[in-house]
Coordinates of C-alpha atoms in Angstrom, one line a residue:
M9 CA 0.0 0.0 0.0
S10 CA 1.5 3.4 -1.0
K11 CA 1.6 6.3 1.4
A12 CA -1.1 8.0 -0.7
E13 CA -3.4 5.0 -0.5
L14 CA -2.7 4.6 3.3
Q15 CA -3.6 8.3 3.8
K16 CA -6.9 7.7 2.0
V17 CA -7.7 4.8 4.3
R18 CA -6.9 6.9 7.3
V19 CA -9.0 9.8 6.2
K20 CA -11.9 7.4 5.6
A21 CA -11.3 5.9 9.1
W22 CA -11.7 9.3 10.8
R23 CA -15.2 9.5 9.4
V24 CA -16.2 6.1 10.8
T25 CA -18.2 6.1 14.0
V26 CA -18.1 2.9 15.9
L27 CA -21.5 2.4 17.4
S28 CA -22.8 0.0 20.0
I29 CA -25.5 -2.6 19.6
A30 CA -27.6 -4.3 22.3
P31 CA -27.6 -8.2 22.5
Q32 CA -31.4 -8.3 21.8
E33 CA -31.0 -6.2 18.6
L34 CA -28.1 -8.4 17.4
K35 CA -30.1 -11.5 18.1
R36 CA -32.9 -10.3 15.9
L37 CA -30.4 -9.3 13.2
L38 CA -28.9 -12.8 13.2
A39 CA -32.3 -14.3 12.8
S40 CA -33.0 -12.1 9.7
A41 CA -32.9 -14.2 6.6
G42 CA -30.3 -13.0 4.1
Q43 CA -28.9 -10.3 6.4
E44 CA -25.2 -10.2 6.2
V45 CA -23.4 -9.6 9.5
A46 CA -19.9 -10.5 10.7
F47 CA -20.3 -11.3 14.5
L48 CA -16.6 -11.4 15.6
D49 CA -15.4 -12.4 19.0
I50 CA -12.1 -10.6 19.3
R51 CA -11.1 -12.2 22.5
E52 CA -8.1 -14.6 22.4
F53 CA -8.6 -18.2 21.5
G54 CA -8.7 -19.5 25.1
E55 CA -11.2 -16.9 26.2
Y56 CA -13.4 -17.7 23.1
G57 CA -13.3 -21.4 23.8
T58 CA -14.5 -21.1 27.4
G59 CA -17.9 -19.7 26.2
H60 CA -19.2 -17.7 23.2
P61 CA -22.4 -17.0 21.3
F62 CA -23.4 -19.8 18.9
Q63 CA -22.9 -17.8 15.7
S64 CA -19.9 -15.8 16.7
V65 CA -16.5 -16.3 14.9
N66 CA -13.2 -15.9 16.7
A67 CA -10.9 -13.2 15.3
P68 CA -8.4 -12.8 18.1
F69 CA -7.2 -9.2 18.7
S70 CA -3.6 -10.4 18.6
L71 CA -4.1 -11.5 15.0
L72 CA -6.9 -9.2 14.0
E73 CA -5.4 -7.3 11.0
A74 CA -3.7 -10.4 9.7
R75 CA -6.9 -12.5 9.7
I76 CA -9.7 -10.1 9.0
G77 CA -9.2 -9.9 5.2
E78 CA -10.1 -13.5 4.5
L79 CA -12.7 -13.7 7.3
V80 CA -14.5 -10.5 6.1
P81 CA -13.4 -9.7 2.6
R82 CA -15.9 -6.9 1.9
L83 CA -15.1 -3.6 3.6
S84 CA -18.7 -2.4 3.9
T85 CA -19.9 -5.5 5.7
F86 CA -21.7 -4.8 9.0
L87 CA -19.2 -5.9 11.7
V88 CA -20.2 -6.5 15.3
L89 CA -17.2 -6.9 17.6
M90 CA -17.4 -8.6 21.0
D91 CA -15.0 -8.6 24.0
S92 CA -15.4 -10.0 27.5
S93 CA -17.4 -7.4 29.3
D94 CA -17.3 -4.2 27.3
E95 CA -13.8 -3.5 28.8
G96 CA -12.7 -1.5 25.7
R97 CA -11.0 -4.2 23.6
A98 CA -13.9 -4.3 21.1
R99 CA -13.9 -0.5 20.7
R100 CA -10.2 -0.5 20.2
A101 CA -10.5 -3.3 17.6
G102 CA -13.1 -1.2 15.8
E103 CA -10.7 1.7 15.5
C104 CA -8.1 -0.6 14.1
L105 CA -10.5 -2.0 11.5
A106 CA -11.7 1.5 10.6
D107 CA -8.0 2.2 9.9
L108 CA -8.0 -0.6 7.4
G109 CA -11.1 0.8 5.6
Y110 CA -14.0 -1.0 7.2
S111 CA -16.9 1.4 7.4
N112 CA -19.8 -0.2 9.1
I113 CA -18.7 -1.2 12.7
A114 CA -20.4 -1.8 16.0
W115 CA -19.4 -3.3 19.3
L116 CA -21.6 -5.5 21.4
R117 CA -22.9 -3.7 24.5
G118 CA -21.8 -5.6 27.6
G119 CA -19.6 -8.0 25.6
A120 CA -19.9 -11.8 26.2
A121 CA -21.2 -11.1 29.7
G122 CA -23.9 -8.9 28.3
W123 CA -25.0 -11.6 25.9
R124 CA -25.3 -14.1 28.8
D125 CA -27.1 -11.6 31.0
A126 CA -29.6 -11.0 28.2
G127 CA -30.6 -14.7 28.6
Y128 CA -28.7 -16.1 25.7
S129 CA -26.4 -19.1 25.8
L130 CA -22.6 -19.1 25.7
F131 CA -21.2 -22.3 24.1
A132 CA -17.9 -23.8 25.3
G133 CA -15.5 -25.3 22.8
V134 CA -14.8 -24.4 19.2
N135 CA -16.4 -25.1 15.8
V136 CA -19.7 -25.5 17.6
V137 CA -21.9 -24.9 14.5
S138 CA -20.1 -27.7 12.6
K139 CA -20.1 -30.0 15.7
T140 CA -23.8 -29.4 16.2
F141 CA -24.4 -30.3 12.6
G142 CA -22.8 -33.6 13.1
E143 CA -25.0 -34.3 16.1
L144 CA -28.1 -33.4 14.1
V145 CA -27.1 -35.8 11.3
H146 CA -26.6 -38.5 13.9
K147 CA -30.0 -37.8 15.5
Q148 CA -32.1 -37.2 12.3
L149 CA -30.5 -39.6 9.8
E150 CA -29.2 -42.3 12.1
P151 CA -26.1 -43.6 10.3
A152 CA -25.1 -47.0 11.6
E153 CA -22.5 -47.1 14.3
I154 CA -20.0 -49.7 15.5
G155 CA -18.3 -49.7 18.9
A156 CA -14.6 -50.0 19.4
T157 CA -14.8 -53.4 21.1
Q158 CA -16.8 -54.9 18.2
L159 CA -14.5 -53.5 15.6
A160 CA -11.4 -54.8 17.5
E161 CA -13.1 -58.3 17.6
W162 CA -13.6 -58.2 13.8
Q163 CA -9.9 -57.4 13.5
S164 CA -8.9 -60.2 15.8
Q165 CA -11.1 -62.6 13.9
G166 CA -9.4 -61.6 10.6
R167 CA -12.7 -60.4 9.3
P168 CA -12.2 -58.1 6.2
V169 CA -13.1 -54.4 6.9
Y170 CA -12.1 -51.1 5.4
I171 CA -11.3 -48.6 8.2
I172 CA -11.1 -45.1 6.7
D173 CA -9.9 -42.2 8.9
G174 CA -11.8 -39.1 7.7
R175 CA -9.4 -36.6 9.2
P176 CA -6.5 -34.6 7.4
V177 CA -3.2 -36.3 7.1
A178 CA -1.5 -34.3 9.9
E179 CA -4.2 -35.5 12.4
Y180 CA -4.0 -39.0 11.2
N181 CA -0.3 -39.1 11.6
K182 CA -0.6 -38.2 15.3
M183 CA -2.7 -41.2 16.1
N184 CA -4.9 -43.7 14.3
I185 CA -6.9 -46.9 14.6
P186 CA -4.7 -49.9 13.7
S187 CA -4.8 -50.8 10.0
S188 CA -6.8 -47.7 9.1
M189 CA -6.2 -45.6 5.9
C190 CA -6.3 -41.9 5.8
C191 CA -8.9 -40.4 3.4
P192 CA -10.3 -37.1 4.5
N193 CA -14.1 -36.9 4.2
G194 CA -14.0 -34.3 1.4
E195 CA -12.2 -36.8 -0.8
L196 CA -14.6 -39.7 -0.4
A197 CA -16.7 -38.9 -3.4
K198 CA -13.7 -39.0 -5.7
R199 CA -11.6 -41.7 -4.2
I200 CA -13.9 -44.3 -2.6
S201 CA -14.3 -46.3 -5.8
T202 CA -10.5 -46.8 -6.1
I203 CA -10.3 -47.7 -2.4
L204 CA -13.0 -50.3 -2.7
D205 CA -11.9 -51.5 -6.1
S206 CA -15.3 -53.0 -7.1
D207 CA -15.8 -54.6 -3.7
T208 CA -19.4 -54.1 -2.7
E209 CA -19.6 -56.4 0.3
T210 CA -16.8 -55.7 2.8
P211 CA -18.0 -53.3 5.6
V212 CA -16.6 -49.8 5.6
V213 CA -16.0 -48.0 9.0
I214 CA -15.3 -44.3 9.1
N215 CA -13.5 -42.9 12.1
C216 CA -12.2 -39.6 13.4
A217 CA -10.8 -38.5 16.8
G218 CA -14.3 -38.0 18.3
R219 CA -17.7 -38.0 16.7
T220 CA -18.4 -35.4 14.0
R221 CA -16.3 -36.6 11.1
S222 CA -17.1 -40.2 11.8
I223 CA -20.8 -39.4 11.5
I224 CA -20.4 -37.1 8.5
G225 CA -18.1 -39.5 6.7
A226 CA -20.4 -42.5 7.1
Q227 CA -23.4 -40.5 6.1
T228 CA -21.5 -39.2 3.0
L229 CA -21.0 -42.8 1.8
R230 CA -24.7 -43.4 2.4
W231 CA -25.6 -40.3 0.3
L232 CA -23.2 -41.5 -2.4
G233 CA -25.1 -44.8 -2.5
I234 CA -22.3 -47.3 -2.0
K235 CA -23.6 -50.9 -1.5
N236 CA -21.2 -51.9 1.2
P237 CA -22.4 -51.9 4.8
V238 CA -21.2 -48.5 6.3
Y239 CA -20.6 -47.7 10.0
A240 CA -19.4 -44.7 11.9
L241 CA -16.9 -45.7 14.7
E242 CA -18.6 -44.6 17.9
N243 CA -16.5 -41.9 19.5
G244 CA -13.5 -42.4 17.2
T245 CA -10.0 -42.7 18.5
Q246 CA -11.1 -41.5 21.9
G247 CA -13.7 -44.2 22.1
W248 CA -11.0 -46.7 21.1
Q249 CA -8.8 -45.7 24.0
L250 CA -11.7 -45.6 26.4
A251 CA -12.2 -49.3 25.5
G252 CA -8.7 -50.0 26.6
L253 CA -7.3 -50.4 23.1
S254 CA -4.0 -49.1 21.7
L255 CA -3.6 -46.6 18.8
E256 CA -1.0 -46.5 16.1
H257 CA 1.2 -43.5 15.6
E258 CA 2.9 -42.0 12.5
S259 CA 1.2 -44.3 10.1
K260 CA 1.7 -43.7 6.4
R261 CA -1.4 -45.4 4.8
Y262 CA -2.8 -42.6 2.7
Y263 CA -5.6 -42.3 0.2
P264 CA -4.7 -43.2 -3.4
Y265 CA -3.6 -40.1 -5.3
E266 CA -4.1 -41.4 -8.8
V267 CA -7.7 -42.6 -9.0
R268 CA -10.5 -43.7 -11.4
V269 CA -13.3 -41.2 -10.8
D270 CA -16.5 -43.3 -10.8
P271 CA -19.2 -41.4 -12.9
A272 CA -21.9 -43.0 -10.8
F273 CA -20.5 -41.5 -7.6
C274 CA -20.1 -38.1 -9.3
A275 CA -23.7 -38.2 -10.5
A276 CA -24.8 -39.2 -7.0
A277 CA -22.9 -36.2 -5.6
R278 CA -24.5 -33.8 -8.0
Q279 CA -28.0 -35.3 -7.4
F280 CA -27.4 -34.9 -3.6
S281 CA -26.6 -31.2 -4.0
E282 CA -29.5 -30.6 -6.4
S283 CA -31.9 -32.3 -3.9
H284 CA -30.9 -29.6 -1.4
Q285 CA -31.4 -26.7 -3.8
V286 CA -27.7 -26.1 -4.4
A287 CA -27.0 -24.2 -7.6
A288 CA -24.3 -25.3 -10.1
V289 CA -23.2 -21.9 -11.5
N290 CA -21.1 -21.0 -14.5
E291 CA -18.1 -18.7 -14.6
P292 CA -20.0 -15.6 -15.9
T293 CA -22.3 -15.9 -12.9
L294 CA -19.5 -16.3 -10.5
N295 CA -17.6 -13.3 -12.0
D296 CA -20.8 -11.2 -11.5
W297 CA -21.0 -12.3 -7.9
L298 CA -17.4 -11.5 -7.2
A299 CA -17.9 -8.0 -8.7
D300 CA -21.0 -7.4 -6.6
E301 CA -20.1 -4.8 -3.9
Q302 CA -23.4 -5.4 -2.0
R303 CA -22.8 -9.1 -1.3
T304 CA -19.9 -11.1 0.1
T305 CA -18.8 -14.1 -2.0
Y306 CA -16.2 -16.6 -0.8
V307 CA -14.6 -18.9 -3.3
F308 CA -13.0 -22.1 -1.9
D309 CA -10.9 -24.7 -3.7
I310 CA -11.9 -27.8 -1.7
R311 CA -9.3 -30.2 -3.2
T312 CA -6.2 -31.6 -1.5
E313 CA -3.3 -29.4 -0.5
E314 CA -1.1 -31.1 -3.1
E315 CA -3.6 -30.3 -5.9
Y316 CA -4.1 -26.7 -4.7
R317 CA -0.3 -26.0 -4.6
K318 CA 0.1 -27.5 -8.1
N319 CA -2.6 -25.5 -9.9
G320 CA -4.9 -23.6 -7.6
H321 CA -6.7 -20.5 -8.9
A322 CA -5.7 -17.1 -7.5
A323 CA -9.3 -16.2 -6.9
A324 CA -9.8 -19.1 -4.6
V325 CA -8.8 -19.8 -1.0
H326 CA -7.8 -23.4 -0.2
A327 CA -10.2 -25.0 2.2
P328 CA -10.2 -28.9 2.1
G329 CA -13.8 -30.0 1.7
G330 CA -14.0 -32.2 4.9
Q331 CA -12.4 -29.5 7.0
L332 CA -14.7 -26.8 5.6
I333 CA -17.6 -28.8 7.0
Q334 CA -15.8 -29.5 10.2
A335 CA -14.6 -26.0 10.9
F336 CA -16.6 -23.7 8.7
D337 CA -16.0 -20.7 11.0
H338 CA -12.3 -21.0 10.4
W339 CA -12.8 -19.7 6.9
V340 CA -16.1 -17.8 6.8
G341 CA -16.8 -14.8 9.1
V342 CA -19.9 -13.4 7.5
Q343 CA -23.3 -14.8 8.2
S344 CA -25.6 -15.2 5.1
A345 CA -22.7 -14.7 2.7
R346 CA -22.5 -16.6 -0.6
V347 CA -20.0 -19.5 -0.7
V348 CA -18.9 -21.0 -4.0
L349 CA -16.9 -24.3 -4.1
I350 CA -14.6 -25.3 -7.0
D351 CA -12.9 -28.6 -7.8
D352 CA -11.5 -30.1 -11.0
D353 CA -13.9 -33.1 -11.4
E354 CA -17.5 -31.9 -10.6
C355 CA -17.5 -34.6 -7.9
R356 CA -16.2 -33.3 -4.6
A357 CA -17.6 -29.7 -4.8
P358 CA -21.2 -30.7 -5.2
M359 CA -20.9 -33.3 -2.4
V360 CA -19.4 -30.8 0.1
A361 CA -21.8 -28.1 -1.1
G362 CA -24.8 -30.4 -0.3
C363 CA -23.5 -30.8 3.3
L364 CA -23.0 -27.0 3.7
A365 CA -26.5 -26.4 2.4
L366 CA -27.9 -28.6 5.2
M367 CA -25.8 -26.5 7.6
G368 CA -27.8 -23.4 6.4
V369 CA -25.1 -22.0 4.1
D370 CA -26.0 -20.1 0.9
V371 CA -23.7 -22.3 -1.2
A372 CA -23.1 -23.1 -4.9
W373 CA -20.5 -24.9 -6.9
L374 CA -18.8 -24.1 -10.1
R375 CA -19.7 -26.3 -13.0
G376 CA -17.1 -27.3 -15.6
G377 CA -14.2 -28.2 -13.3
R378 CA -10.8 -26.7 -14.2
D379 CA -12.1 -25.8 -17.7
S380 CA -14.0 -23.0 -16.1
W381 CA -11.1 -21.6 -14.1
R382 CA -9.4 -20.0 -17.1
R383 CA -12.3 -17.6 -17.4
L384 CA -12.5 -16.6 -13.7
R385 CA -11.4 -13.1 -13.0
N386 CA -8.8 -12.7 -10.3
F387 CA -10.5 -10.1 -8.1
K388 CA -8.2 -8.3 -5.6
K389 CA -9.2 -9.3 -2.1
Q390 CA -9.0 -7.2 1.1
S391 CA -6.6 -9.8 2.4
D392 CA -4.1 -8.7 -0.3
L393 CA -3.6 -5.4 1.6
R394 CA -0.1 -5.6 3.1
L395 CA 0.5 -5.1 6.8
E396 CA 3.4 -3.0 8.0
I397 CA 6.2 -5.3 9.1
P398 CA 9.0 -4.0 11.4
R399 CA 12.5 -4.3 10.1
K400 CA 14.1 -7.7 10.7
V401 CA 16.9 -7.8 13.3
Q402 CA 19.6 -10.3 14.1
L403 CA 19.7 -12.3 17.3
E404 CA 22.6 -10.3 18.5
E405 CA 20.5 -7.1 18.5
A406 CA 17.7 -8.8 20.4
L407 CA 20.2 -10.0 23.1
H408 CA 21.7 -6.6 23.6
P409 CA 21.1 -5.4 27.2
A410 CA 19.5 -2.2 26.1
T411 CA 16.9 -4.0 24.0
F412 CA 13.4 -4.5 25.3
C413 CA 12.3 -7.9 24.0
L414 CA 8.6 -8.7 23.7
D415 CA 8.0 -12.4 23.0
A416 CA 4.6 -12.5 21.3
R417 CA 4.6 -16.1 20.4
P418 CA 1.7 -18.3 21.9
S419 CA 2.0 -18.6 25.7
M420 CA 2.8 -22.3 25.7
Q421 CA 5.7 -21.8 23.3
Y422 CA 7.0 -19.1 25.7
R423 CA 6.8 -21.4 28.6
E424 CA 8.7 -24.1 26.7
G425 CA 11.7 -21.8 26.1
H426 CA 12.4 -18.1 25.5
L427 CA 15.4 -15.8 25.2
P428 CA 16.9 -14.6 28.5
G429 CA 15.2 -11.4 29.8
S430 CA 12.4 -11.5 27.2
C431 CA 8.8 -10.7 28.4
W432 CA 5.8 -12.5 27.1
A433 CA 3.3 -10.2 25.4
N434 CA -0.2 -10.6 24.1
R435 CA -1.9 -7.7 22.4
S436 CA -5.1 -8.2 24.5
L437 CA -3.1 -7.8 27.7
F438 CA -0.7 -5.2 26.3
N439 CA -1.6 -2.1 28.4
E440 CA -0.9 -3.8 31.7
Q441 CA 2.2 -5.6 30.3
I442 CA 4.1 -2.5 29.2
T443 CA 3.4 -0.4 32.3
G444 CA 6.4 1.7 33.2
T445 CA 8.2 1.0 29.9
D446 CA 10.4 3.7 28.3
Y447 CA 8.7 4.5 24.9
Q448 CA 12.1 5.6 23.5
Q449 CA 13.6 2.2 24.1
F450 CA 14.4 -0.1 21.2
V451 CA 11.7 -2.8 21.2
V452 CA 12.1 -6.2 19.4
I453 CA 9.1 -8.4 18.8
I454 CA 9.7 -12.1 18.8
A455 CA 6.9 -13.8 16.9
D456 CA 5.7 -15.0 13.5
M457 CA 5.1 -12.3 10.9
E458 CA 1.3 -12.0 11.6
R459 CA 1.6 -11.5 15.3
A460 CA 4.6 -9.1 14.9
A461 CA 2.6 -7.0 12.4
C462 CA -0.4 -6.8 14.7
L463 CA 1.6 -6.0 17.8
T464 CA 3.4 -3.3 15.9
V465 CA 0.1 -1.5 15.4
E466 CA -0.4 -1.4 19.1
L467 CA 3.2 -0.4 19.9
K468 CA 2.9 2.5 17.5
A469 CA -0.4 3.6 18.9
Q470 CA 1.2 3.6 22.4
G471 CA 4.0 5.9 21.1
F472 CA 6.8 3.4 20.5
K473 CA 8.9 4.4 17.4
N474 CA 12.0 2.1 17.3
I475 CA 10.6 -1.4 16.6
G476 CA 12.3 -4.5 15.2
W477 CA 11.3 -8.0 14.5
L478 CA 13.2 -11.2 15.3
A479 CA 11.9 -13.9 13.0
S480 CA 14.1 -16.8 14.3
T481 CA 12.7 -19.6 16.3
L482 CA 13.5 -21.8 19.4
V483 CA 15.2 -24.3 17.1
D484 CA 17.5 -21.5 15.7
W485 CA 18.4 -20.4 19.2
Q486 CA 19.2 -23.9 20.4
S487 CA 21.5 -24.4 17.4
K488 CA 23.5 -21.3 18.5
D489 CA 23.9 -22.7 22.0
I490 CA 21.7 -19.9 23.6
T491 CA 20.8 -20.8 27.1
L492 CA 17.1 -20.5 27.1
E493 CA 14.8 -19.7 30.1
R494 CA 12.0 -22.2 30.7
T495 CA 9.1 -21.2 32.9
P496 CA 6.4 -23.9 33.2
N497 CA 4.2 -21.7 35.2
R498 CA 4.9 -18.3 33.7
P499 CA 2.8 -16.8 32.4
N500 CA 0.3 -18.3 34.8
D501 CA -2.8 -20.1 33.6
T502 CA -5.0 -17.1 34.1
S503 CA -2.8 -15.0 31.8
C504 CA -2.7 -17.7 29.1
I505 CA -5.8 -16.4 27.4
D506 CA -4.6 -17.6 24.0
Y507 CA -4.7 -21.2 25.1
L508 CA -7.8 -23.4 25.6
F509 CA -7.3 -25.6 28.6
F510 CA -10.7 -27.2 28.2
V511 CA -9.9 -31.0 27.7
H512 CA -6.7 -30.0 25.9
D513 CA -5.0 -33.3 26.7
R514 CA -7.8 -35.6 25.5
H515 CA -5.6 -37.0 22.8
D516 CA -2.6 -37.5 25.1
G517 CA -4.0 -40.3 27.2
N518 CA -6.2 -38.4 29.6
L519 CA -9.3 -40.6 29.5
E520 CA -11.3 -38.3 31.8
A521 CA -10.7 -35.5 29.5
S522 CA -12.0 -37.7 26.6
R523 CA -15.2 -38.5 28.6
R524 CA -15.8 -34.8 29.2
Y525 CA -15.2 -33.9 25.6
L526 CA -17.6 -36.5 24.3
A527 CA -20.2 -35.4 26.8
W528 CA -19.7 -31.9 25.5
E529 CA -20.3 -33.0 21.9
T530 CA -23.4 -35.0 22.7
G531 CA -24.8 -32.2 24.8
L532 CA -24.7 -29.5 22.2
L533 CA -28.2 -30.1 20.8
A534 CA -29.8 -29.5 24.2
Q535 CA -28.2 -26.0 24.4
L536 CA -29.8 -24.7 21.2
D537 CA -32.6 -22.2 21.3
Y538 CA -35.3 -22.1 18.6
Q539 CA -33.5 -19.6 16.4
E540 CA -30.2 -21.5 16.6
R541 CA -31.9 -24.7 15.6
R542 CA -33.6 -23.0 12.6
I543 CA -30.2 -22.3 11.1
F544 CA -29.9 -25.9 9.9
R545 CA -32.0 -27.5 7.1
I546 CA -32.0 -31.0 8.5

């Protein structure tokens, strides 16, 4: 962004008045069909996960400017920002977004506490809309389930069974059911025919780490119409461990990359999407939507990461299909926005689109596969606006006694090891963390580029002028024989607002945490009010 362009944005920002909105008014707005609103919880991830409104999306203040462009790509979108108790963070975040050019901003009166005091529920955990969808599919459509003990008996008896792990490769690598193969749910429509290789009799079991992706994966195969018996593994890898069974780790059994796409399954995927009123649009329509300044349109390439890196389109953001269903709020910050999915085979996009339609999303898919991409216009996105990055410094500068080092990495990384004398910093706690600091002092931020850029905004607002950025990591420091400080209890748990302690160790052998997590998932439906239940079309 040039100085002239930046000045224009700032002039525009001065004209923006950040207003307040009452919880009752926002609740009515969220219930309005077709009304676009971005309800952003700007608290840190740990705060968000302890309890938040059902339709709120987390945009932590420590990463706000870095994440806002993809979450809310249209500058005139109505933004509602929420903090804990109207303590000022939301209003400050509104000022920062106005500086970026957002022009329609409000903060929620009373914050999360005000929402609760108005009689509305706060939901613990993350991805609650997607998790709730899984529980609704389980309740309404009743996909068959198999328990861990019974599946283990089948294996011990040598009974043939396909066990397919519907999670991404990275999650599968951490732990998996013995003999299972990784094939993320979004890939099933394309790859299941190659996996089964004309076998129509052997049972297929879909698993994940808990419940949602097991349920959605099994139901996906039912929607595709495969003839094999299909089961969701009850409670996934956590259920397996709760049954006293051992998991595998670092397995390498992955989905087949080269496949024969079965026309019957592609047709079934398209029929499924059509049955739920999902439009298949052409490239002129999508180009018109992208040019429409009155509506927000997201375009997602839902193929694998390898495919996206090889030939992804610049107009699309990569969002693997299974994960888009599983964590929709990770990519989409605007309620009632349009979502368009693209693939290269007209198979995966309609399948995933049908699922999103059942979640209440205004979704379409691009017909024609990659043949249509050539005619798609590459619209400049708000996320393309560049953040100001401090000048890079060397480790020696950071270690100089006169340097004030702010370690803005996640709190658990700071605990694990940090440079001698560095102080942990989080933008949401910044005012109390810099009390008594000399504003003329040279400040070095230790963090990834996104956190460094966002903390720089706050440093400059506080009057700091001499700012640097140390991009090196703990591994780099160890390689140079730096004696690191390790503080297992500093910052203390209360200050670690960026870390969600809620059942955080459920995948590390804490069976009680697994029980609590599974109880949380199965209890989501009981928390819904009438309006929240009406979001879904199932």
